[in-house]
Amino acid sequence: MFPDSKVAEQFSMERTKMSYVVSHGLGPYFHRDLVDDIKRCERFVLCFDEQTNNQNNKQVDLLFKHCAAVIRDCIVESFKTDGIELKRLLMIGHDNPNVNKSLEKLIDEEMTKVGGELLKIDPCHIHVVHNAFKAGEKLEKGPLIHLLHQELSDLYRTVLLSFLTPHYIGNRQGGELLSIDYTLAEKQLDNKQIRIDERELFIQQVKAIYHAIAAYLKLNLPLNNSFLRDVQILDSSHRSDPSESDAIVRVGRSVPGLLLSNEIDLLRAEWLSYSLEKIDESWIIKRSYQDSDGKERLEYQRIDFYWNNVLSILRNSGQSKYPTMTKLIKNVLIISHGNADAEREFSINQNIVTDNRTLLSEKYINGLRSTYDAVRSHGSGSAHKMSIGIETIRSVQRAASSYKEEMLRMKALVAANEQENKQLQKVAQLLIEEGTRRLENSLKKRDLTDAQAAHALIQTGNDKWTSTSEEMSKTMEKLSKIQQKRTRAEHEQSKKKQKLAHQQSTIPSDKSGN
């Protein structure tokens, strides 16, 4: 990373040290930094997804991406561990499987217990498009919730125009498109108007495909969702229409528990003031350019860039001119418009837990992910662009002692488990011996009832012995791994000392003998 640095040329770090610096130093530090950042937010959105990794374990990505109850417990407990209020969760982004829908319901029930409520606007809409066309779709980064309704409407309209007459579709948009009967024979395009192979059977099959796509989209696209329809007003093109104040009020009321009733009234007044605001064009248009055909084109700013400037406008007193709009719009723009971000994380997981790295510990995997995400977020993907503060340095300095303390705790825990398992094996042995003795007596007496009771004792003892033996094998395996780690660390430390001693012994002396 630093080819021109003399300091970097002399730098080296053993594998074991690099491992615990990541797992017990940098990883926990960046995790705490993220948690502190979340705690400062008024609301946040959680996107999640899960995938089986190369360790054959379920790896759940919580992107700030089992049965639904298990995932619910995982999320709720992780929030409790980090001191994050569940009540401040705004919505959950996920894909379409029923288990994820169940999870959303269970999380909402947990939030109700603490006076909260989830905003629900259907699952990942990219999955709807993907499943309809059997192809993935990549969306650009940045908030897109304000465009989602129009884009999905245009998508459905485009599909309908592929096989229906334009006159029949007309200018209908959004929910109006759902009333179109696309099966009417007299409204279908003539076979020659569909620019494909004119063989009749093939054309009919293509029409059937279009019908299937349209049916899927009609069933799954949220074109009747009032929240998505109203949130389109955040686009700068809707600013000059004062009548849109009703829409912003509906948006404000749709976000659970965010605005008080008096703030709703203030919201309408602020929107009316905003509609008359003089807006700098550079907040909307990033640049103008000519395309390959010589036509003039415009590249627009991201919606969060636009609103960051608008909401930064101050009164003469120096106070925010739009405090209520700021509170609402900042929370609306974090709403997930799809689950693509969480799914992109899978490729990162696959690069970390590769086929030849399946023995990585959970703590090390989490440390790598936290560090990777921090570099991507705070260093634009480059480690040397990271800002290194005193807390970062201290976290790395404490990594060794933290690692050793955990190893000691693990060793003590393994030893305690081993002792407990030995006690359980003694109990199992006594059960087997007692059952055997009673079985012998029952056979002599020809007492069938006592023989059945004796058999039950022996069976219970055997089951307990088997389960305990399996636990002991796992315990011994854990203990062996801990010992191997300690041995490797001590061996590398010894090699380092020997190398240092050798270097010192080969330093030439001066002529005076010093």
Short mmCIF file of C-alpha atoms in Angstrom, two decimals:
data_model
loop_
_atom_site.label_atom_id
_atom_site.label_comp_id
_atom_site.label_asym_id
_atom_site.label_seq_id
_atom_site.Cartn_x
_atom_site.Cartn_y
_atom_site.Cartn_z
CA MET A 1 0.00 0.00 0.00
CA PHE A 2 2.92 2.37 0.71
CA PRO A 3 5.72 1.65 -1.82
CA ASP A 4 7.42 5.00 -1.15
CA SER A 5 7.51 4.62 2.64
CA LYS A 6 10.70 3.57 4.43
CA VAL A 7 8.66 2.96 7.59
CA ALA A 8 6.29 0.60 5.77
CA GLU A 9 9.24 -1.34 4.31
CA GLN A 10 10.38 -2.25 7.83
CA PHE A 11 6.89 -3.18 9.03
CA SER A 12 5.88 -6.80 9.61
CA MET A 13 3.23 -8.64 11.61
CA GLU A 14 2.84 -12.33 12.42
CA ARG A 15 -0.26 -14.16 11.23
CA THR A 16 -1.56 -14.75 14.77
CA LYS A 17 -1.15 -11.10 15.72
CA MET A 18 -2.87 -9.99 12.52
CA SER A 19 -5.73 -12.33 13.39
CA TYR A 20 -6.38 -11.02 16.91
CA VAL A 21 -5.82 -7.39 15.85
CA VAL A 22 -8.78 -7.84 13.49
CA SER A 23 -10.98 -10.05 15.72
CA HIS A 24 -10.30 -8.34 19.08
CA GLY A 25 -9.10 -4.86 18.08
CA LEU A 26 -10.29 -3.29 14.83
CA GLY A 27 -13.48 -5.38 14.43
CA PRO A 28 -14.94 -4.57 17.88
CA TYR A 29 -13.85 -0.91 17.55
CA PHE A 30 -15.66 -0.39 14.23
CA HIS A 31 -18.65 -2.33 15.55
CA ARG A 32 -18.91 0.03 18.55
CA ASP A 33 -18.49 2.99 16.20
CA LEU A 34 -21.40 1.77 14.07
CA VAL A 35 -23.61 1.16 17.12
CA ASP A 36 -22.86 4.66 18.44
CA ASP A 37 -23.79 6.07 15.03
CA ILE A 38 -27.10 4.18 15.04
CA LYS A 39 -27.89 5.40 18.56
CA ARG A 40 -27.54 9.00 17.38
CA CYS A 41 -30.17 8.42 14.67
CA GLU A 42 -33.80 9.23 15.38
CA ARG A 43 -34.94 6.26 13.28
CA PHE A 44 -33.18 3.59 11.24
CA VAL A 45 -34.06 0.93 8.65
CA LEU A 46 -32.87 -2.66 8.94
CA CYS A 47 -32.28 -4.71 5.77
CA PHE A 48 -31.41 -8.37 6.18
CA ASP A 49 -30.85 -11.55 4.24
CA GLU A 50 -29.23 -14.89 4.95
CA GLN A 51 -27.14 -17.42 3.05
CA THR A 52 -25.34 -20.66 3.82
CA ASN A 53 -21.58 -20.04 3.78
CA ASN A 54 -18.67 -22.41 3.08
CA GLN A 55 -18.74 -23.51 6.72
CA ASN A 56 -22.25 -24.85 6.01
CA ASN A 57 -23.54 -22.32 8.54
CA LYS A 58 -26.39 -19.86 8.08
CA GLN A 59 -24.80 -16.41 7.87
CA VAL A 60 -27.34 -13.63 8.51
CA ASP A 61 -26.38 -10.18 7.25
CA LEU A 62 -28.04 -7.33 9.11
CA LEU A 63 -27.55 -4.29 6.94
CA PHE A 64 -28.11 -1.07 8.79
CA LYS A 65 -29.67 -7.79 5.60
CA HIS A 66 -34.10 -20.74 10.33
CA CYS A 67 -37.54 -20.07 11.21
CA ALA A 68 -38.86 -16.55 11.62
CA ALA A 69 -38.85 -16.78 15.44
CA VAL A 70 -35.13 -17.65 15.51
CA ILE A 71 -34.21 -14.69 13.31
CA ARG A 72 -36.48 -12.44 15.40
CA ASP A 73 -34.70 -13.52 18.59
CA CYS A 74 -31.33 -12.98 16.88
CA ILE A 75 -32.25 -9.42 15.87
CA VAL A 76 -33.92 -8.47 19.16
CA GLU A 77 -31.06 -9.88 21.26
CA SER A 78 -28.41 -8.17 19.12
CA PHE A 79 -30.22 -4.86 19.64
CA LYS A 80 -30.32 -5.47 23.41
CA THR A 81 -26.63 -6.40 23.50
CA ASP A 82 -25.65 -3.17 21.76
CA GLY A 83 -28.16 -1.01 23.64
CA ILE A 84 -30.13 -0.06 20.51
CA GLU A 85 -33.80 0.80 21.08
CA LEU A 86 -36.08 -1.47 19.07
CA LYS A 87 -38.73 1.26 19.17
CA ARG A 88 -36.63 3.40 16.79
CA LEU A 89 -36.70 0.81 13.99
CA LEU A 90 -38.61 2.39 11.08
CA MET A 91 -38.97 -0.53 8.66
CA ILE A 92 -37.46 -3.87 7.67
CA GLY A 93 -36.19 -4.44 4.14
CA HIS A 94 -36.33 -8.07 3.01
CA ASP A 95 -37.11 -10.27 0.05
CA ASN A 96 -40.33 -12.17 -0.53
CA PRO A 97 -40.22 -15.61 1.17
CA ASN A 98 -43.04 -16.24 3.63
CA VAL A 99 -40.57 -16.71 6.49
CA ASN A 100 -39.47 -13.09 6.04
CA LYS A 101 -43.07 -11.88 6.01
CA SER A 102 -43.59 -13.79 9.26
CA LEU A 103 -40.46 -12.20 10.69
CA GLU A 104 -41.78 -8.71 9.91
CA LYS A 105 -45.00 -9.58 11.76
CA LEU A 106 -43.09 -10.94 14.77
CA ILE A 107 -40.80 -7.90 14.95
CA ASP A 108 -43.87 -5.63 14.74
CA GLU A 109 -45.40 -7.53 17.67
CA GLU A 110 -42.19 -7.02 19.68
CA MET A 111 -42.27 -3.30 18.87
CA THR A 112 -45.89 -3.02 19.97
CA LYS A 113 -44.79 -4.17 23.43
CA VAL A 114 -42.54 -1.10 23.72
CA GLY A 115 -44.91 1.37 22.07
CA GLY A 116 -43.46 1.19 18.55
CA GLU A 117 -44.74 0.22 15.10
CA LEU A 118 -43.20 -0.76 11.76
CA LEU A 119 -43.80 1.06 8.49
CA LYS A 120 -44.87 -1.61 5.98
CA ILE A 121 -44.68 -0.99 2.22
CA ASP A 122 -44.39 -4.55 0.90
CA PRO A 123 -41.20 -6.60 0.41
CA CYS A 124 -38.35 -6.04 -2.02
CA HIS A 125 -39.79 -4.85 -5.34
CA ILE A 126 -36.60 -5.73 -7.20
CA HIS A 127 -37.41 -9.37 -6.45
CA VAL A 128 -40.81 -8.90 -8.09
CA VAL A 129 -39.16 -7.65 -11.26
CA HIS A 130 -36.49 -10.35 -11.04
CA ASN A 131 -39.02 -13.14 -10.68
CA ALA A 132 -41.15 -11.76 -13.50
CA PHE A 133 -38.32 -11.59 -16.03
CA LYS A 134 -35.95 -14.15 -14.47
CA ALA A 135 -33.16 -11.62 -14.53
CA GLY A 136 -31.56 -9.40 -11.88
CA GLU A 137 -31.83 -5.66 -11.98
CA LYS A 138 -29.23 -3.31 -10.49
CA LEU A 139 -30.33 0.04 -9.18
CA GLU A 140 -28.00 3.00 -8.71
CA LYS A 141 -26.96 3.92 -5.19
CA GLY A 142 -28.78 6.61 -3.31
CA PRO A 143 -32.36 7.06 -2.03
CA LEU A 144 -34.90 6.02 -4.67
CA ILE A 145 -38.07 5.63 -2.62
CA HIS A 146 -39.57 8.78 -4.20
CA LEU A 147 -39.21 7.25 -7.70
CA LEU A 148 -40.34 3.72 -6.91
CA HIS A 149 -44.06 4.14 -7.66
CA GLN A 150 -43.49 5.88 -11.01
CA GLU A 151 -40.78 3.44 -12.12
CA LEU A 152 -42.87 0.38 -11.29
CA SER A 153 -45.85 1.99 -13.02
CA ASP A 154 -43.74 2.64 -16.13
CA LEU A 155 -42.47 -0.93 -16.03
CA TYR A 156 -45.98 -2.40 -16.01
CA ARG A 157 -47.08 0.06 -18.69
CA THR A 158 -44.15 -0.96 -20.91
CA VAL A 159 -45.08 -4.63 -20.60
CA LEU A 160 -48.71 -3.90 -21.52
CA LEU A 161 -47.65 -1.81 -24.55
CA SER A 162 -45.69 -4.82 -25.79
CA PHE A 163 -48.88 -6.65 -26.75
CA LEU A 164 -51.85 -4.24 -26.31
CA THR A 165 -52.95 -1.35 -28.51
CA PRO A 166 -51.68 2.04 -27.23
CA HIS A 167 -55.14 3.60 -27.59
CA TYR A 168 -56.58 1.07 -25.13
CA ILE A 169 -53.93 1.89 -22.52
CA GLY A 170 -54.12 5.64 -23.08
CA ASN A 171 -52.56 7.89 -20.44
CA ARG A 172 -53.46 5.70 -17.50
CA GLN A 173 -50.86 5.52 -14.72
CA GLY A 174 -50.33 3.78 -11.38
CA GLY A 175 -53.38 2.03 -9.99
CA GLU A 176 -55.41 2.92 -13.11
CA LEU A 177 -53.30 0.44 -15.08
CA LEU A 178 -54.47 -2.39 -12.85
CA SER A 179 -58.03 -2.02 -14.18
CA ILE A 180 -56.93 -2.87 -17.73
CA ASP A 181 -58.15 -6.26 -18.95
CA TYR A 182 -55.14 -7.39 -20.98
CA THR A 183 -56.85 -10.64 -22.07
CA LEU A 184 -59.43 -8.98 -24.39
CA ALA A 185 -58.80 -10.36 -27.87
CA GLU A 186 -59.88 -7.17 -29.67
CA LYS A 187 -57.31 -5.11 -27.73
CA GLN A 188 -54.31 -7.27 -28.64
CA LEU A 189 -51.77 -5.98 -31.16
CA ASP A 190 -51.94 -7.51 -34.61
CA ASN A 191 -49.44 -10.32 -35.00
CA LYS A 192 -47.49 -8.28 -37.57
CA GLN A 193 -47.22 -5.36 -35.15
CA ILE A 194 -45.31 -7.55 -32.72
CA ARG A 195 -41.91 -7.43 -34.40
CA ILE A 196 -40.92 -11.05 -34.03
CA ASP A 197 -40.99 -14.26 -36.06
CA GLU A 198 -44.41 -14.37 -37.70
CA ARG A 199 -45.01 -18.08 -37.28
CA GLU A 200 -48.44 -18.28 -35.68
CA LEU A 201 -47.64 -20.81 -32.96
CA PHE A 202 -44.52 -18.93 -31.90
CA ILE A 203 -46.43 -15.63 -31.76
CA GLN A 204 -49.11 -17.17 -29.57
CA GLN A 205 -46.44 -18.50 -27.22
CA VAL A 206 -44.83 -15.06 -26.99
CA LYS A 207 -48.22 -13.50 -26.20
CA ALA A 208 -48.70 -16.10 -23.48
CA ILE A 209 -45.33 -15.11 -22.00
CA TYR A 210 -46.35 -11.44 -22.02
CA HIS A 211 -49.66 -12.35 -20.35
CA ALA A 212 -47.83 -14.33 -17.66
CA ILE A 213 -45.45 -11.44 -16.98
CA ALA A 214 -48.33 -8.96 -16.84
CA ALA A 215 -50.31 -11.22 -14.50
CA TYR A 216 -47.35 -11.56 -12.12
CA LEU A 217 -46.65 -7.82 -12.10
CA LYS A 218 -50.33 -6.96 -11.65
CA LEU A 219 -50.52 -9.27 -8.65
CA ASN A 220 -47.28 -8.12 -6.98
CA LEU A 221 -46.48 -4.52 -7.91
CA PRO A 222 -47.66 -2.00 -5.25
CA LEU A 223 -49.26 0.42 -7.72
CA ASN A 224 -52.19 0.98 -5.34
CA ASN A 225 -49.91 1.75 -2.40
CA SER A 226 -50.88 5.25 -1.27
CA PHE A 227 -47.63 5.87 0.61
CA LEU A 228 -45.48 5.20 -2.47
CA ARG A 229 -47.80 7.33 -4.57
CA ASP A 230 -47.63 10.25 -2.14
CA VAL A 231 -43.88 10.07 -1.52
CA GLN A 232 -43.28 11.01 -5.18
CA ILE A 233 -43.71 14.63 -4.07
CA LEU A 234 -40.13 14.59 -2.77
CA ASP A 235 -38.96 14.87 -6.37
CA SER A 236 -38.00 18.48 -7.09
CA SER A 237 -40.44 18.66 -10.03
CA HIS A 238 -43.39 18.58 -7.58
CA ARG A 239 -42.19 21.61 -5.57
CA SER A 240 -44.15 24.38 -7.26
CA ASP A 241 -47.60 22.84 -6.72
CA PRO A 242 -49.04 24.04 -3.35
CA SER A 243 -51.83 21.44 -3.60
CA GLU A 244 -49.20 18.78 -2.85
CA SER A 245 -49.35 19.85 0.81
CA ASP A 246 -52.09 17.24 1.33
CA ALA A 247 -49.72 14.55 0.09
CA ILE A 248 -46.87 15.56 2.43
CA VAL A 249 -49.33 15.51 5.34
CA ARG A 250 -50.42 11.99 4.41
CA VAL A 251 -46.76 10.93 4.25
CA GLY A 252 -46.19 12.46 7.69
CA ARG A 253 -49.12 10.54 9.13
CA SER A 254 -48.01 7.29 7.48
CA VAL A 255 -44.70 7.07 9.33
CA PRO A 256 -45.62 5.49 12.70
CA GLY A 257 -44.96 7.56 15.79
CA LEU A 258 -42.68 10.12 14.13
CA LEU A 259 -44.68 13.37 14.15
CA LEU A 260 -47.01 14.75 16.80
CA SER A 261 -50.37 16.24 15.80
CA ASN A 262 -49.11 19.83 16.14
CA GLU A 263 -46.10 18.92 13.97
CA ILE A 264 -48.48 17.73 11.22
CA ASP A 265 -49.99 21.25 11.12
CA LEU A 266 -46.49 22.77 10.98
CA LEU A 267 -45.59 20.35 8.19
CA ARG A 268 -48.32 21.73 5.92
CA ALA A 269 -47.23 25.32 6.57
CA GLU A 270 -43.58 24.51 5.91
CA TRP A 271 -44.43 22.75 2.64
CA LEU A 272 -46.38 25.79 1.42
CA SER A 273 -43.37 27.96 2.24
CA TYR A 274 -41.06 25.52 0.47
CA SER A 275 -43.24 25.60 -2.68
CA LEU A 276 -42.46 29.32 -2.99
CA GLU A 277 -38.76 28.93 -2.18
CA LYS A 278 -36.13 30.11 -4.67
CA ILE A 279 -34.11 26.97 -5.43
CA ASP A 280 -30.59 27.01 -6.87
CA GLU A 281 -30.64 25.04 -10.12
CA SER A 282 -27.30 23.40 -9.24
CA TRP A 283 -29.12 21.59 -6.41
CA ILE A 284 -31.21 19.83 -9.07
CA ILE A 285 -29.03 19.55 -12.18
CA LYS A 286 -25.51 18.19 -11.85
CA ARG A 287 -24.42 18.86 -15.42
CA SER A 288 -25.58 19.09 -19.02
CA TYR A 289 -23.84 17.13 -21.78
CA GLN A 290 -24.24 15.81 -25.30
CA ASP A 291 -24.86 12.12 -25.87
CA SER A 292 -23.32 10.05 -28.68
CA ASP A 293 -26.04 11.30 -31.06
CA GLY A 294 -25.29 14.93 -30.26
CA LYS A 295 -28.50 15.43 -28.26
CA GLU A 296 -28.47 17.61 -25.14
CA ARG A 297 -28.89 15.59 -21.97
CA LEU A 298 -29.12 16.47 -18.27
CA GLU A 299 -27.58 14.58 -15.38
CA TYR A 300 -29.53 15.17 -12.16
CA GLN A 301 -28.24 15.36 -8.61
CA ARG A 302 -29.13 12.61 -6.16
CA ILE A 303 -32.31 13.28 -4.24
CA ASP A 304 -30.48 13.36 -0.88
CA PHE A 305 -28.07 16.01 -2.24
CA TYR A 306 -31.05 18.16 -3.24
CA TRP A 307 -32.81 17.84 0.10
CA ASN A 308 -29.64 18.31 2.11
CA ASN A 309 -29.35 21.75 0.53
CA VAL A 310 -33.04 22.60 0.89
CA LEU A 311 -33.18 21.55 4.54
CA SER A 312 -30.02 23.55 5.27
CA ILE A 313 -31.82 26.83 4.50
CA LEU A 314 -31.89 29.03 7.63
CA ARG A 315 -34.10 31.84 8.86
CA ASN A 316 -32.62 35.27 9.59
CA SER A 317 -32.40 34.15 13.22
CA GLY A 318 -30.04 31.35 12.19
CA GLN A 319 -32.58 28.59 12.96
CA SER A 320 -33.72 25.94 10.50
CA LYS A 321 -36.47 27.17 8.20
CA TYR A 322 -37.94 23.67 7.78
CA PRO A 323 -37.43 21.75 11.05
CA THR A 324 -40.51 19.53 10.71
CA MET A 325 -39.85 18.72 7.07
CA THR A 326 -36.26 17.90 8.06
CA LYS A 327 -37.46 15.43 10.66
CA LEU A 328 -39.80 13.70 8.21
CA ILE A 329 -37.80 13.74 4.98
CA LYS A 330 -34.55 12.49 6.51
CA ASN A 331 -36.44 9.47 7.82
CA VAL A 332 -38.34 8.88 4.57
CA LEU A 333 -35.18 8.91 2.45
CA ILE A 334 -33.65 6.04 4.46
CA ILE A 335 -36.60 3.78 3.62
CA SER A 336 -35.42 0.79 1.61
CA HIS A 337 -36.54 0.67 -2.04
CA GLY A 338 -35.22 -2.90 -2.45
CA ASN A 339 -33.03 -5.55 -0.87
CA ALA A 340 -30.20 -5.47 -3.42
CA ASP A 341 -27.73 -3.92 -0.96
CA ALA A 342 -28.13 -6.79 1.50
CA GLU A 343 -27.76 -9.38 -1.26
CA ARG A 344 -24.57 -7.74 -2.58
CA GLU A 345 -23.01 -8.49 0.79
CA PHE A 346 -23.09 -12.21 -0.03
CA SER A 347 -20.20 -11.82 -2.46
CA ILE A 348 -18.18 -10.20 0.34
CA ASN A 349 -19.00 -13.12 2.64
CA GLN A 350 -17.87 -15.58 -0.04
CA ASN A 351 -14.57 -13.74 -0.41
CA ILE A 352 -14.02 -13.91 3.36
CA VAL A 353 -15.17 -17.47 4.11
CA THR A 354 -13.62 -19.27 1.15
CA ASP A 355 -13.26 -23.05 0.71
CA ASN A 356 -9.82 -23.00 2.34
CA ARG A 357 -10.85 -20.76 5.24
CA THR A 358 -13.75 -22.72 6.71
CA LEU A 359 -12.11 -22.87 10.15
CA LEU A 360 -12.37 -19.11 10.72
CA SER A 361 -14.02 -18.31 14.04
CA GLU A 362 -17.30 -16.40 14.19
CA LYS A 363 -15.55 -13.55 16.02
CA TYR A 364 -12.87 -13.27 13.32
CA ILE A 365 -15.47 -13.31 10.52
CA ASN A 366 -17.41 -10.54 12.24
CA GLY A 367 -14.17 -8.62 12.82
CA LEU A 368 -13.26 -8.87 9.13
CA ARG A 369 -16.72 -7.73 8.03
CA SER A 370 -16.78 -4.79 10.46
CA THR A 371 -13.31 -3.70 9.34
CA TYR A 372 -14.09 -4.16 5.65
CA ASP A 373 -17.33 -2.18 5.91
CA ALA A 374 -15.61 0.61 7.88
CA VAL A 375 -12.88 0.95 5.23
CA ARG A 376 -15.51 0.96 2.50
CA SER A 377 -17.61 3.59 4.31
CA HIS A 378 -15.01 5.88 5.91
CA GLY A 379 -12.04 5.32 3.61
CA SER A 380 -13.82 5.05 0.23
CA GLY A 381 -12.55 1.47 0.02
CA SER A 382 -8.88 2.37 0.64
CA ALA A 383 -7.26 1.54 3.97
CA HIS A 384 -4.73 4.37 3.73
CA LYS A 385 -7.55 6.93 3.48
CA MET A 386 -8.94 5.95 6.89
CA SER A 387 -8.76 8.52 9.64
CA ILE A 388 -6.80 6.97 12.53
CA GLY A 389 -7.70 8.40 15.95
CA ILE A 390 -6.50 7.69 19.45
CA GLU A 391 -9.41 5.29 20.12
CA THR A 392 -8.49 3.24 17.05
CA ILE A 393 -4.89 2.96 18.25
CA ARG A 394 -5.97 2.02 21.78
CA SER A 395 -8.30 -0.68 20.45
CA VAL A 396 -5.40 -2.27 18.56
CA GLN A 397 -3.13 -1.97 21.63
CA ARG A 398 -5.74 -3.74 23.77
CA ALA A 399 -6.29 -6.51 21.20
CA ALA A 400 -3.56 -8.82 22.56
CA SER A 401 -4.74 -8.69 26.18
CA SER A 402 -8.37 -9.07 25.06
CA TYR A 403 -7.41 -12.10 22.96
CA LYS A 404 -5.49 -13.73 25.85
CA GLU A 405 -8.35 -13.09 28.28
CA GLU A 406 -10.81 -14.74 25.89
CA MET A 407 -8.53 -17.73 25.44
CA LEU A 408 -8.36 -18.14 29.23
CA ARG A 409 -12.14 -17.83 29.53
CA MET A 410 -12.63 -20.37 26.75
CA LYS A 411 -10.19 -22.77 28.38
CA ALA A 412 -11.94 -22.41 31.75
CA LEU A 413 -15.33 -22.92 30.10
CA VAL A 414 -14.13 -26.00 28.22
CA ALA A 415 -12.65 -27.41 31.44
CA ALA A 416 -15.93 -26.78 33.30
CA ASN A 417 -17.89 -28.49 30.53
CA GLU A 418 -15.50 -31.42 30.61
CA GLN A 419 -15.96 -31.80 34.37
CA GLU A 420 -19.73 -31.57 34.02
CA ASN A 421 -19.72 -34.19 31.27
CA LYS A 422 -17.66 -36.54 33.45
CA GLN A 423 -20.26 -36.20 36.21
CA LEU A 424 -23.03 -36.92 33.72
CA GLN A 425 -21.17 -40.01 32.51
CA LYS A 426 -20.99 -41.25 36.12
CA VAL A 427 -24.76 -40.80 36.42
CA ALA A 428 -25.25 -42.65 33.13
CA GLN A 429 -23.00 -45.48 34.34
CA LEU A 430 -24.98 -45.80 37.60
CA LEU A 431 -28.26 -45.92 35.64
CA ILE A 432 -26.91 -48.69 33.40
CA GLU A 433 -25.56 -50.68 36.38
CA GLU A 434 -28.81 -50.30 38.33
CA GLY A 435 -30.87 -51.28 35.28
CA THR A 436 -28.68 -54.32 34.63
CA ARG A 437 -28.96 -55.47 38.27
CA ARG A 438 -32.75 -55.08 38.28
CA LEU A 439 -33.02 -56.84 34.92
CA GLU A 440 -31.10 -59.86 36.25
CA ASN A 441 -33.36 -60.01 39.31
CA SER A 442 -36.53 -59.66 37.23
CA LEU A 443 -35.43 -62.50 34.96
CA LYS A 444 -34.84 -64.74 37.97
CA LYS A 445 -38.30 -63.82 39.36
CA ARG A 446 -39.84 -63.88 35.90
CA ASP A 447 -41.32 -60.46 36.66
CA LEU A 448 -42.09 -58.81 33.28
CA THR A 449 -43.11 -55.46 34.79
CA ASP A 450 -39.82 -55.07 36.65
CA ALA A 451 -37.94 -56.19 33.52
CA GLN A 452 -39.56 -53.37 31.51
CA ALA A 453 -38.61 -50.84 34.19
CA ALA A 454 -35.04 -52.18 34.20
CA HIS A 455 -34.87 -51.93 30.42
CA ALA A 456 -36.02 -48.29 30.59
CA LEU A 457 -33.22 -47.51 33.07
CA ILE A 458 -30.62 -49.11 30.81
CA GLN A 459 -31.96 -47.28 27.75
CA THR A 460 -31.90 -43.93 29.58
CA GLY A 461 -28.36 -44.58 30.77
CA ASN A 462 -27.19 -45.52 27.27
CA ASP A 463 -28.78 -42.40 25.74
CA LYS A 464 -27.20 -40.18 28.38
CA TRP A 465 -23.82 -41.88 27.91
CA THR A 466 -23.98 -41.40 24.11
CA SER A 467 -24.96 -37.71 24.25
CA THR A 468 -22.36 -37.02 26.95
CA SER A 469 -19.65 -38.76 24.93
CA GLU A 470 -20.50 -36.63 21.92
CA GLU A 471 -20.35 -33.48 24.04
CA MET A 472 -17.00 -34.57 25.48
CA SER A 473 -15.64 -35.11 21.96
CA LYS A 474 -16.70 -31.58 21.01
CA THR A 475 -15.21 -30.21 24.21
CA MET A 476 -11.90 -31.97 23.59
CA GLU A 477 -11.89 -30.65 20.02
CA LYS A 478 -12.39 -27.08 21.28
CA LEU A 479 -9.67 -27.55 23.89
CA SER A 480 -7.34 -28.91 21.23
CA LYS A 481 -7.94 -25.89 18.99
CA ILE A 482 -7.26 -23.50 21.88
CA GLN A 483 -4.03 -25.33 22.71
CA GLN A 484 -2.98 -25.29 19.05
CA LYS A 485 -3.59 -21.56 18.85
CA ARG A 486 -1.59 -20.92 22.01
CA THR A 487 1.23 -23.20 20.80
CA ARG A 488 1.40 -21.45 17.41
CA ALA A 489 1.40 -18.04 19.07
CA GLU A 490 4.18 -19.05 21.48
CA HIS A 491 6.17 -20.64 18.64
CA GLU A 492 5.93 -17.52 16.48
CA GLN A 493 6.83 -15.33 19.43
CA SER A 494 9.88 -17.54 20.13
CA LYS A 495 10.97 -17.35 16.48
CA LYS A 496 10.64 -13.58 16.58
CA LYS A 497 12.86 -13.37 19.70
CA GLN A 498 15.45 -15.70 18.16
CA LYS A 499 15.53 -13.63 14.97
CA LEU A 500 15.91 -10.41 16.94
CA ALA A 501 18.70 -11.92 19.06
CA HIS A 502 20.48 -13.13 15.91
CA GLN A 503 20.26 -9.68 14.32
CA GLN A 504 21.71 -8.07 17.43
CA SER A 505 24.58 -10.59 17.62
CA THR A 506 25.63 -9.91 14.01
CA ILE A 507 25.89 -6.11 14.40
CA PRO A 508 29.58 -5.25 13.60
CA SER A 509 31.56 -3.46 16.33
CA ASP A 510 33.73 -0.38 15.77
CA LYS A 511 37.59 -0.40 15.89
CA SER A 512 37.70 0.55 19.58
CA GLY A 513 36.00 -2.73 20.42
CA ASN A 514 32.72 -1.08 21.48
#
